[in-house]
Amino acid sequence: MKQKVYFKTFGCRTNLFDTQVMLAHLKDFERTTSEDLADIVVLNSCTVTNDADYSARAYAKKMHTLDKKVYFTGCGANKEGRKLLENKQVSGVFGHDHKTQINRLLSQEGFFYEDKQQELEGTLLKSFVGKTRAFVKIQEGCDFKCSYCIIPQVRGKSRSLERAHILKQIDLLADSGVLEVVLTGTNVGSFGLDYGDSLAKLIKEIAKTPIKRVRIGSLEPAQMDSEFLELLDHPILEKHLHIALQHSHDTMLRWMRRRNRTHMDLALLQKVASKGFAIGTDFIVGHPHEDETIWQEALENFKQLPLTHIHPFIYSVRDGTPSSKMPNRVRGDIAKARLRQIKECVQANNLAFRQNLKDRDVALEVLVEGLKGGFYLGHDQFFNPIRLSSNEDLRGQWVVLEDYEVELDSNFVAV
């Protein structure tokens, strides 16, 4: 009887793709989606914050106490793995460079294989397990050096997959029933810069495949050049972009070692919004030096941005980064209040955005992703969540909704 393997994935979409790669190479073991039934647990870790490291360590220790064999991989392998191995809380540690060897590694114990951040995974997935929407990794690594971020140290320099390889991967996924792809990587906008290609050229080629919709991972404002902006009128592109601003005050952007500036960000987002796009962003509150005067100015700047989605963070110290050594820290309760202010602002924007779509009789194009709590769930072309009530099984279907109800946190329709 084959041993059962459970995959626990922390962190970003790139880690989710990496887990799918490991699944594709799992030949002599049986995958289980039940943690309780697993003989072996593969922990694909995230190390973006100290809290992420703590969560991964705690999970590894918990599984070890439950007599599971634990193998530790992902972005935290180099930093956290050796100590876990020395304490006999994991059976083996391997970096990203070794994930295609997982079938052999799970038969071994006591090893530590460092991630040298040199290889770029080239496995072609025939399907994305259980999904009609798939993540497709197009590049790895980041050449930015933001003061708060550890990721360039754990993912390495930016390096891109060849366009032909990516298109072959997308054709395979389309053949398996995938209708939507999410282009992902450590720094997606860097795709192709290492060999004269570009993200815009790649998307134009994807538009020639059977894929119905392309979503893009987080983009840096500085990478959205004129060639990319010409794509805003292309029907293949989801009408939602996630543009990572991180802050809305130039003083803070300089402390963060960011390349974007507020006046340029406002002009860019207004241009994107004028094309009918919903816009999301990452935003960090409570970074060192964010005093009350700066925050009030930042908040006024923030309110001018046409944002409909947000992924906000309270600054978390990350050992080994320049920000971790900065003075003038912000109290936790103050940071929480600032987080709440920007979340409420964007929630109001989002509700108004969705109501405006309904008032203009804009049809919603939805890929139904699953069933939960008696409702079918999906996202429309603006990356807004949709709940559907239906007697038919809609999972995996593409539906167009012309009549729907705008609710506080999502849209609803009975079909």
XYZ file of C-alpha atoms in Angstrom:
415
model
C 0.000 0.000 0.000
C 1.327 3.410 -0.966
C 2.058 5.930 1.751
C -0.299 8.889 1.771
C 1.140 12.402 1.328
C -0.532 15.645 2.398
C 0.691 18.983 1.025
C 0.434 22.043 3.242
C 1.083 25.232 1.268
C 1.762 28.561 2.923
C 2.054 31.894 1.160
C 1.592 33.085 -2.389
C 0.282 31.850 -5.735
C 3.810 30.935 -6.791
C 3.959 28.486 -3.898
C 0.605 27.048 -5.001
C 2.079 26.449 -8.457
C 5.188 24.867 -6.932
C 2.971 22.471 -4.986
C 1.286 21.449 -8.233
C 4.737 20.760 -9.695
C 5.568 18.474 -6.772
C 2.245 16.684 -7.202
C 3.085 16.036 -10.856
C 6.291 14.253 -9.806
C 4.707 12.170 -7.032
C 4.809 8.659 -8.537
C 5.280 6.127 -5.722
C 3.040 7.774 -3.168
C -0.655 8.577 -2.902
C -1.801 12.151 -2.447
C -4.421 12.783 0.224
C -6.380 15.948 0.916
C -6.910 14.828 4.521
C -4.252 15.856 7.004
C -5.442 13.154 9.423
C -4.963 10.333 6.905
C -1.466 11.377 5.881
C 1.630 9.344 6.630
C 3.826 12.113 5.214
C 3.356 15.894 5.263
C 5.168 18.125 2.758
C 5.297 21.664 4.118
C 5.769 24.270 1.372
C 6.791 27.263 3.472
C 6.598 31.041 3.177
C 9.155 33.349 4.786
C 7.889 36.807 3.821
C 7.560 37.834 7.507
C 8.798 36.614 10.881
C 5.200 35.529 11.540
C 5.272 33.391 8.388
C 8.406 31.653 9.673
C 6.745 31.089 13.040
C 3.619 29.611 11.429
C 5.679 27.172 9.354
C 7.794 26.106 12.346
C 4.718 25.648 14.526
C 2.975 23.551 11.896
C 6.042 21.360 11.386
C 6.307 20.758 15.134
C 2.595 19.967 15.407
C 2.746 17.385 12.618
C 5.860 15.853 14.150
C 4.096 15.385 17.495
C 1.289 13.605 15.601
C 3.882 11.096 14.320
C 3.797 12.349 10.740
C 6.971 12.334 8.682
C 7.463 15.980 7.759
C 9.467 17.274 4.806
C 10.187 21.001 4.720
C 10.529 22.990 1.487
C 9.677 26.391 0.022
C 11.051 29.850 0.702
C 11.872 29.104 4.333
C 14.002 26.048 3.589
C 17.388 27.766 3.770
C 16.599 29.876 6.832
C 14.430 27.605 8.969
C 15.082 24.129 7.658
C 18.459 23.255 9.165
C 17.414 23.974 12.744
C 14.199 21.984 12.325
C 16.258 19.097 10.962
C 18.797 19.299 13.791
C 15.941 19.217 16.305
C 14.540 16.137 14.522
C 11.234 17.885 13.890
C 11.430 17.218 10.149
C 12.720 14.228 8.207
C 14.299 16.239 5.418
C 14.691 19.703 3.952
C 14.924 20.674 0.278
C 14.875 24.001 -1.525
C 13.019 25.019 -4.687
C 15.862 23.654 -6.811
C 14.987 20.100 -5.755
C 11.186 19.946 -5.872
C 11.081 17.858 -9.066
C 13.017 15.154 -7.178
C 10.322 14.817 -4.535
C 9.483 11.205 -5.375
C 13.033 10.141 -4.499
C 13.403 12.515 -1.552
C 10.350 11.215 0.298
C 12.067 7.833 0.541
C 15.068 9.376 2.311
C 15.660 10.946 5.709
C 18.150 13.254 7.370
C 19.047 15.419 4.360
C 19.383 19.164 3.854
C 19.476 20.305 0.225
C 20.023 24.037 0.011
C 18.109 26.192 -2.462
C 20.832 27.756 -4.623
C 18.264 29.957 -6.458
C 19.704 29.148 -9.860
C 17.343 26.751 -11.602
C 14.009 27.720 -13.136
C 11.357 25.056 -12.970
C 10.354 23.717 -16.384
C 7.802 21.023 -15.554
C 4.761 20.985 -17.834
C 1.565 20.295 -15.898
C -1.137 18.372 -17.744
C -3.773 19.718 -15.378
C -4.144 21.885 -12.304
C -5.577 19.470 -9.788
C -9.281 20.092 -9.236
C -9.298 23.459 -10.997
C -10.833 25.110 -14.058
C -8.648 28.113 -13.274
C -4.910 27.536 -13.139
C -1.840 29.393 -11.996
C 0.966 29.479 -14.542
C 4.407 30.521 -13.368
C 6.172 32.638 -15.970
C 9.194 33.861 -14.028
C 11.039 33.515 -10.760
C 12.994 35.920 -8.563
C 13.081 39.692 -8.121
C 15.648 42.400 -8.849
C 13.905 45.047 -6.731
C 15.442 45.788 -3.334
C 12.592 47.126 -1.219
C 13.807 47.761 2.319
C 11.129 45.647 4.053
C 11.293 42.576 1.791
C 13.271 39.352 2.174
C 11.944 37.685 -0.995
C 14.835 38.592 -3.379
C 17.137 36.829 -0.917
C 15.085 33.615 -0.925
C 13.871 33.511 -4.540
C 17.001 34.894 -6.222
C 17.409 37.190 -9.211
C 14.670 37.549 -11.810
C 14.758 34.891 -14.515
C 12.056 34.060 -17.049
C 10.709 30.954 -18.701
C 10.755 30.952 -22.488
C 7.534 32.134 -24.097
C 7.219 28.933 -26.149
C 7.377 26.850 -22.978
C 4.653 28.925 -21.301
C 2.371 28.672 -24.342
C 2.856 24.903 -24.426
C 1.916 24.780 -20.753
C -1.209 26.836 -21.401
C -2.257 24.604 -24.307
C -1.996 21.547 -22.044
C -4.106 23.208 -19.380
C -6.697 24.322 -21.938
C -6.932 20.715 -23.178
C -7.671 19.626 -19.589
C -10.606 22.048 -19.297
C -8.930 25.103 -17.805
C -10.691 28.284 -18.949
C -8.766 30.949 -17.059
C -5.075 31.303 -16.294
C -3.414 33.455 -13.669
C 0.100 34.469 -14.692
C 2.229 34.329 -11.599
C 5.799 34.675 -10.425
C 7.879 36.521 -7.860
C 7.806 39.716 -9.933
C 5.525 39.121 -12.918
C 6.232 42.425 -14.645
C 9.902 41.430 -14.982
C 8.973 38.636 -17.370
C 11.145 38.554 -20.468
C 13.471 41.378 -19.490
C 16.358 38.921 -19.256
C 16.072 37.863 -22.904
C 14.229 40.609 -24.796
C 10.622 39.495 -24.370
C 7.776 41.204 -22.518
C 4.602 40.447 -20.612
C 2.506 42.286 -23.214
C 3.844 40.116 -26.059
C 3.165 36.956 -24.043
C -0.451 37.924 -23.335
C -1.095 38.659 -27.015
C 0.047 35.112 -27.806
C -2.091 33.598 -25.053
C -5.081 35.338 -26.657
C -4.640 32.979 -29.639
C -5.228 29.904 -27.433
C -8.609 28.546 -26.188
C -8.155 30.319 -22.833
C -11.061 32.685 -22.170
C -9.497 34.996 -19.597
C -6.046 35.984 -18.364
C -5.404 37.314 -14.909
C -2.073 38.795 -13.905
C -0.369 38.627 -10.548
C 0.877 41.744 -8.833
C 2.428 44.364 -11.128
C 4.881 47.098 -10.234
C 3.845 50.587 -11.443
C 7.298 51.152 -12.943
C 6.845 48.090 -15.175
C 3.582 49.189 -16.780
C 5.037 50.771 -19.910
C 3.250 51.994 -23.050
C 3.362 48.526 -24.623
C 1.520 47.042 -21.658
C -0.983 49.899 -21.425
C -2.013 49.232 -25.035
C -3.334 45.873 -23.774
C -6.015 47.553 -21.678
C -8.406 47.374 -24.622
C -7.754 43.661 -25.267
C -10.721 41.382 -24.421
C -8.533 38.515 -23.131
C -7.399 40.572 -20.151
C -9.418 40.425 -16.959
C -10.843 43.861 -16.197
C -8.933 43.953 -12.947
C -5.282 44.746 -12.310
C -3.383 44.441 -9.070
C -0.816 47.250 -8.996
C 1.509 47.165 -5.983
C 1.817 50.718 -4.642
C 2.710 49.855 -1.008
C 2.146 53.447 0.164
C 0.720 56.838 -0.857
C 3.356 59.200 0.513
C 6.700 59.872 -1.158
C 8.594 60.049 2.133
C 7.480 56.524 2.997
C 8.159 55.258 -0.517
C 11.724 56.531 -0.182
C 12.163 54.828 3.198
C 10.817 51.651 1.629
C 13.253 51.972 -1.295
C 10.379 51.867 -3.748
C 10.657 52.997 -7.367
C 7.153 54.501 -7.639
C 6.025 57.978 -6.536
C 2.571 59.230 -5.622
C 1.913 61.675 -8.480
C 2.899 59.038 -11.047
C 0.791 56.396 -9.286
C -2.294 58.613 -9.375
C -1.883 59.334 -13.092
C -1.349 55.629 -13.855
C -4.355 54.427 -11.862
C -6.602 57.089 -13.345
C -5.609 55.962 -16.839
C -6.308 52.314 -16.001
C -9.623 53.189 -14.338
C -10.680 55.220 -17.385
C -10.640 51.943 -19.326
C -13.238 50.467 -16.975
C -10.840 48.432 -14.844
C -11.200 47.528 -11.212
C -7.880 48.147 -9.481
C -6.337 46.476 -6.461
C -3.142 47.153 -4.577
C -0.866 46.072 -1.747
C -0.451 48.645 1.000
C 1.722 48.637 4.126
C 0.758 50.702 7.172
C 2.905 51.205 10.239
C 6.302 51.047 8.541
C 9.016 52.853 10.544
C 8.925 56.667 10.140
C 5.191 56.765 9.357
C 4.369 59.536 11.837
C 0.930 61.143 12.200
C 1.655 64.066 9.871
C 2.876 61.756 7.132
C -0.093 59.455 7.659
C -2.705 62.181 7.356
C -1.124 63.381 4.104
C -0.881 59.785 2.888
C -4.546 59.182 3.701
C -5.627 62.213 1.681
C -3.508 60.989 -1.233
C -4.953 57.505 -0.815
C -8.541 58.746 -1.032
C -7.811 60.154 -4.499
C -6.784 56.737 -5.852
C -9.521 54.867 -7.786
C -8.991 51.625 -5.862
C -11.652 48.909 -5.680
C -9.653 46.104 -4.063
C -6.903 46.106 -1.462
C -4.519 43.679 0.211
C -3.409 45.719 3.245
C -0.710 44.777 5.728
C 0.462 46.048 9.052
C 4.231 46.297 8.779
C 5.871 43.196 10.184
C 9.547 43.163 11.079
C 11.538 40.837 8.836
C 14.966 39.958 10.177
C 17.743 40.599 7.677
C 16.066 43.536 5.932
C 17.046 47.233 6.152
C 13.616 48.175 7.544
C 14.122 45.873 10.518
C 16.950 48.133 11.730
C 15.056 51.416 11.351
C 14.028 53.521 14.373
C 10.760 55.434 14.782
C 8.496 52.402 15.022
C 4.710 52.766 14.925
C 2.606 51.422 17.798
C 0.448 48.424 16.963
C -2.853 50.031 17.934
C -2.105 53.027 15.714
C -1.218 50.768 12.790
C -4.460 48.815 13.238
C -6.489 52.024 13.142
C -4.755 53.112 9.939
C -5.367 49.714 8.384
C -9.062 50.008 9.194
C -9.237 53.476 7.604
C -7.932 52.361 4.227
C -9.967 49.154 4.229
C -13.188 51.065 4.853
C -12.321 53.512 2.095
C -11.771 50.767 -0.482
C -14.850 48.821 0.630
C -16.963 51.888 -0.060
C -15.252 52.306 -3.451
C -15.917 48.698 -4.339
C -19.605 48.864 -3.465
C -19.979 52.028 -5.560
C -18.063 50.418 -8.438
C -20.326 47.360 -8.488
C -23.477 49.456 -8.214
C -22.294 51.597 -11.117
C -21.830 48.471 -13.253
C -25.393 47.392 -12.488
C -26.777 50.844 -13.203
C -25.069 50.751 -16.611
C -26.403 47.226 -17.316
C -22.901 45.760 -17.583
C -23.093 41.968 -17.899
C -20.858 39.952 -15.586
C -18.755 37.143 -17.030
C -18.216 34.538 -14.331
C -16.177 31.369 -14.103
C -17.907 29.239 -11.471
C -15.166 27.812 -9.278
C -16.952 25.712 -6.688
C -19.863 25.033 -4.345
C -19.889 26.093 -0.697
C -22.681 26.549 1.824
C -25.320 25.784 -0.795
C -24.137 28.492 -3.196
C -21.956 28.362 -6.286
C -19.021 30.751 -6.055
C -16.944 32.504 -8.655
C -15.407 35.800 -9.704
C -16.463 38.127 -12.477
C -14.169 39.905 -14.927
C -13.612 42.651 -12.348
C -12.440 40.108 -9.744
C -15.508 40.686 -7.625
C -16.950 37.633 -5.840
C -20.261 36.244 -7.085
C -22.697 33.954 -5.270
C -25.109 31.963 -7.415
C -28.142 29.910 -6.470
C -29.054 27.224 -9.000
C -30.588 23.764 -9.234
C -28.064 22.935 -11.958
C -24.454 21.977 -11.300
C -22.585 25.079 -12.463
C -19.086 24.084 -11.347
C -16.502 24.760 -14.016
C -18.983 26.571 -16.245
C -18.677 29.988 -17.799
C -21.841 32.019 -17.234
C -22.895 35.507 -18.263
C -25.115 37.350 -15.783
C -27.207 40.296 -16.952
C -29.474 40.550 -13.902
C -28.007 40.350 -10.393
C -28.225 41.903 -6.955
C -25.489 44.088 -5.501
C -24.859 43.113 -1.882
C -22.395 44.538 0.640
C -19.514 42.126 0.036
C -20.467 40.389 -3.202
C -23.032 40.173 -5.980
C -25.801 37.575 -5.904
C -27.965 35.959 -8.552
C -30.456 33.107 -8.771
C -30.190 31.317 -12.114
